[in-house]
PDB file of C-alpha atoms in Angstrom:
ATOM      1  CA  MET Y   1     -10.245  31.490 -49.469  1.00 49.00           C
ATOM      2  CA  ALA Y   2      -9.111  32.446 -52.653  1.00 50.00           C
ATOM      3  CA  GLY Y   3      -6.280  34.509 -53.492  1.00 48.00           C
ATOM      4  CA  GLU Y   4      -4.454  33.589 -50.047  1.00 48.00           C
ATOM      5  CA  THR Y   5      -1.500  31.910 -49.342  1.00 48.00           C
ATOM      6  CA  GLU Y   6      -0.550  29.226 -46.943  1.00 48.00           C
ATOM      7  CA  ARG Y   7       2.501  29.480 -45.227  1.00 54.00           C
ATOM      8  CA  GLY Y   8       5.045  27.314 -47.196  1.00 52.00           C
ATOM      9  CA  THR Y   9       3.165  27.100 -50.543  1.00 53.00           C
ATOM     10  CA  ASP Y  10       2.834  29.596 -53.478  1.00 54.00           C
ATOM     11  CA  ARG Y  11      -0.256  30.626 -54.999  1.00 61.00           C
ATOM     12  CA  GLU Y  12      -0.781  27.446 -56.981  1.00 61.00           C
ATOM     13  CA  GLY Y  13      -0.967  25.568 -53.532  1.00 61.00           C
ATOM     14  CA  LYS Y  14       2.581  23.943 -54.648  1.00 61.00           C
ATOM     15  CA  ALA Y  15       5.642  24.232 -52.197  1.00 57.00           C
ATOM     16  CA  PRO Y  16       8.499  26.351 -53.132  1.00 55.00           C
ATOM     17  CA  LYS Y  17      11.282  24.644 -55.044  1.00 58.00           C
ATOM     18  CA  GLN Y  18      14.400  24.354 -51.963  1.00 55.00           C
ATOM     19  CA  SER Y  19      17.773  23.855 -53.374  1.00 52.00           C
ATOM     20  CA  ARG Y  20      20.591  21.856 -51.264  1.00 54.00           C
ATOM     21  CA  SER Y  21      23.061  24.170 -52.484  1.00 49.00           C
ATOM     22  CA  ASN Y  22      21.587  27.392 -51.118  1.00 48.00           C
ATOM     23  CA  SER Y  23      21.803  28.804 -54.403  1.00 52.00           C
ATOM     24  CA  THR Y  24      20.027  32.054 -53.073  1.00 57.00           C
ATOM     25  CA  PHE Y  25      22.613  33.023 -50.618  1.00 60.00           C
ATOM     26  CA  TRP Y  26      25.653  32.433 -52.677  1.00 58.00           C
ATOM     27  CA  GLY Y  27      24.064  33.173 -55.898  1.00 62.00           C
ATOM     28  CA  ASP Y  28      23.904  30.194 -58.952  1.00 64.00           C
ATOM     29  CA  GLU Y  29      27.236  28.873 -58.194  1.00 69.00           C
ATOM     30  CA  GLY Y  30      26.784  27.752 -54.845  1.00 68.00           C
ATOM     31  CA  ALA Y  31      28.819  27.923 -51.502  1.00 69.00           C
ATOM     32  CA  PRO Y  32      32.366  27.835 -52.283  1.00 71.00           C
ATOM     33  CA  LYS Y  33      34.163  24.764 -51.637  1.00 76.00           C
ATOM     34  CA  PRO Y  34      36.490  23.959 -48.514  1.00 72.00           C
ATOM     35  CA  VAL Y  35      40.122  24.434 -49.454  1.00 72.00           C
ATOM     36  CA  PRO Y  36      41.825  20.805 -48.612  1.00 70.00           C
ATOM     37  CA  SER Y  37      44.242  20.863 -45.953  1.00 68.00           C
ATOM     38  CA  ARG Y  38      47.530  19.408 -46.483  1.00 72.00           C
ATOM     39  CA  ALA Y  39      47.916  18.019 -43.400  1.00 69.00           C
ATOM     40  CA  PRO Y  40      45.567  15.449 -41.659  1.00 68.00           C
ATOM     41  CA  THR Y  41      44.194  17.287 -38.149  1.00 65.00           C
ATOM     42  CA  PRO Y  42      44.632  14.952 -35.588  1.00 63.00           C
ATOM     43  CA  ALA Y  43      41.830  13.840 -33.611  1.00 64.00           C
ATOM     44  CA  TYR Y  44      43.519  15.208 -30.441  1.00 62.00           C
ATOM     45  CA  LEU Y  45      46.640  18.141 -29.995  1.00 67.00           C
ATOM     46  CA  PRO Y  46      48.849  16.137 -27.447  1.00 71.00           C
ATOM     47  CA  HIS Y  47      49.597  19.622 -25.428  1.00 81.00           C
ATOM     48  CA  TYR Y  48      45.394  19.873 -24.961  1.00 82.00           C
ATOM     49  CA  TYR Y  49      45.578  16.501 -23.609  1.00 84.00           C
ATOM     50  CA  GLU Y  50      48.657  16.994 -21.318  1.00 86.00           C
ATOM     51  CA  MET Y  51      47.242  20.179 -20.238  1.00 88.00           C
ATOM     52  CA  LEU Y  52      43.736  18.043 -19.087  1.00 89.00           C
ATOM     53  CA  MET Y  53      45.855  15.336 -17.680  1.00 91.00           C
ATOM     54  CA  LYS Y  54      47.619  17.851 -15.465  1.00 92.00           C
ATOM     55  CA  ARG Y  55      44.488  19.642 -14.194  1.00 94.00           C
ATOM     56  CA  PHE Y  56      42.947  16.197 -13.578  1.00 95.00           C
ATOM     57  CA  ASP Y  57      46.317  15.356 -11.031  1.00 95.00           C
ATOM     58  CA  GLN Y  58      45.935  18.686  -9.878  1.00 96.00           C
ATOM     59  CA  LEU Y  59      42.016  18.178  -8.784  1.00 96.00           C
ATOM     60  CA  GLU Y  60      42.878  14.788  -7.853  1.00 96.00           C
ATOM     61  CA  SER Y  61      45.420  15.713  -5.335  1.00 96.00           C
ATOM     62  CA  LEU Y  62      43.099  18.451  -4.047  1.00 96.00           C
ATOM     63  CA  LEU Y  63      40.337  16.279  -3.282  1.00 97.00           C
ATOM     64  CA  GLU Y  64      43.027  13.895  -1.480  1.00 97.00           C
ATOM     65  CA  THR Y  65      43.796  17.055   0.646  1.00 96.00           C
ATOM     66  CA  HIS Y  66      40.374  17.860   1.430  1.00 97.00           C
ATOM     67  CA  ILE Y  67      39.754  14.008   2.335  1.00 97.00           C
ATOM     68  CA  GLN Y  68      42.497  14.128   4.621  1.00 97.00           C
ATOM     69  CA  GLN Y  69      41.193  17.440   6.032  1.00 97.00           C
ATOM     70  CA  GLN Y  70      38.070  16.261   7.012  1.00 98.00           C
ATOM     71  CA  GLN Y  71      38.960  12.901   8.274  1.00 97.00           C
ATOM     72  CA  GLU Y  72      41.152  15.167  10.760  1.00 97.00           C
ATOM     73  CA  GLN Y  73      38.326  17.017  11.503  1.00 97.00           C
ATOM     74  CA  HIS Y  74      36.037  14.289  12.323  1.00 98.00           C
ATOM     75  CA  ASP Y  75      38.421  12.184  14.240  1.00 97.00           C
ATOM     76  CA  ALA Y  76      39.047  15.693  16.748  1.00 97.00           C
ATOM     77  CA  ASP Y  77      35.289  16.305  16.854  1.00 96.00           C
ATOM     78  CA  MET Y  78      34.826  12.294  17.783  1.00 96.00           C
ATOM     79  CA  THR Y  79      37.436  12.736  20.512  1.00 95.00           C
ATOM     80  CA  TRP Y  80      35.664  15.808  22.013  1.00 94.00           C
ATOM     81  CA  PHE Y  81      32.272  13.971  22.082  1.00 93.00           C
ATOM     82  CA  SER Y  82      33.455  11.185  23.493  1.00 92.00           C
ATOM     83  CA  ASP Y  83      35.034  13.316  26.291  1.00 91.00           C
ATOM     84  CA  GLN Y  84      31.845  15.149  26.725  1.00 89.00           C
ATOM     85  CA  PHE Y  85      29.667  12.078  26.848  1.00 87.00           C
ATOM     86  CA  ALA Y  86      32.067  10.663  29.670  1.00 86.00           C
ATOM     87  CA  SER Y  87      31.730  13.797  31.973  1.00 86.00           C
ATOM     88  CA  ILE Y  88      28.082  14.623  31.298  1.00 84.00           C
ATOM     89  CA  HIS Y  89      27.090  12.476  34.739  1.00 79.00           C
ATOM     90  CA  ARG Y  90      28.692  15.138  36.190  1.00 80.00           C
ATOM     91  CA  TYR Y  91      25.814  17.801  35.631  1.00 81.00           C
ATOM     92  CA  PHE Y  92      23.555  15.354  36.817  1.00 82.00           C
ATOM     93  CA  GLN Y  93      22.440  14.730  40.414  1.00 77.00           C
ATOM     94  CA  PRO Y  94      21.853  11.157  41.422  1.00 77.00           C
ATOM     95  CA  PRO Y  95      18.279   9.936  42.110  1.00 74.00           C
ATOM     96  CA  PRO Y  96      17.273   9.891  45.955  1.00 74.00           C
ATOM     97  CA  PRO Y  97      17.570   6.704  47.458  1.00 75.00           C
ATOM     98  CA  PRO Y  98      14.106   4.811  47.749  1.00 75.00           C
ATOM     99  CA  PRO Y  99      12.366   5.458  50.740  1.00 75.00           C
ATOM    100  CA  ASP Y 100      12.319   2.546  53.389  1.00 75.00           C
ATOM    101  CA  GLN Y 101       8.986   0.572  52.925  1.00 65.00           C
ATOM    102  CA  GLY Y 102       7.783  -2.034  54.747  1.00 59.00           C
ATOM    103  CA  PRO Y 103       6.679  -5.519  53.965  1.00 60.00           C
ATOM    104  CA  SER Y 104       2.948  -4.742  53.644  1.00 60.00           C
ATOM    105  CA  TYR Y 105       4.296  -2.957  50.170  1.00 56.00           C
ATOM    106  CA  ASN Y 106       5.119  -6.068  48.416  1.00 51.00           C
TER     107      ASN Y 106
END
């Protein structure tokens, strides 16, 4: 319809002019330039790397301790279950002997 504007266009149907310098926010002079650093920033900071390695070592030792505890618990459980399995025959009565059957049964 005449007189209506679509999103992203002006009344003549043209797209609005966009600036890469973001001049509408900072004014006509554009965004301020970053101040150059005198010393280059290292790719990693050594103390952070050392802290990370220390934390990794702590977690690794905790995991090894946990695995050792789980293995000990498993061994104890297996010993208990094998003892129970070996003594389970005490809870059952042996079946009665078969009745004496004559030769006509065969």
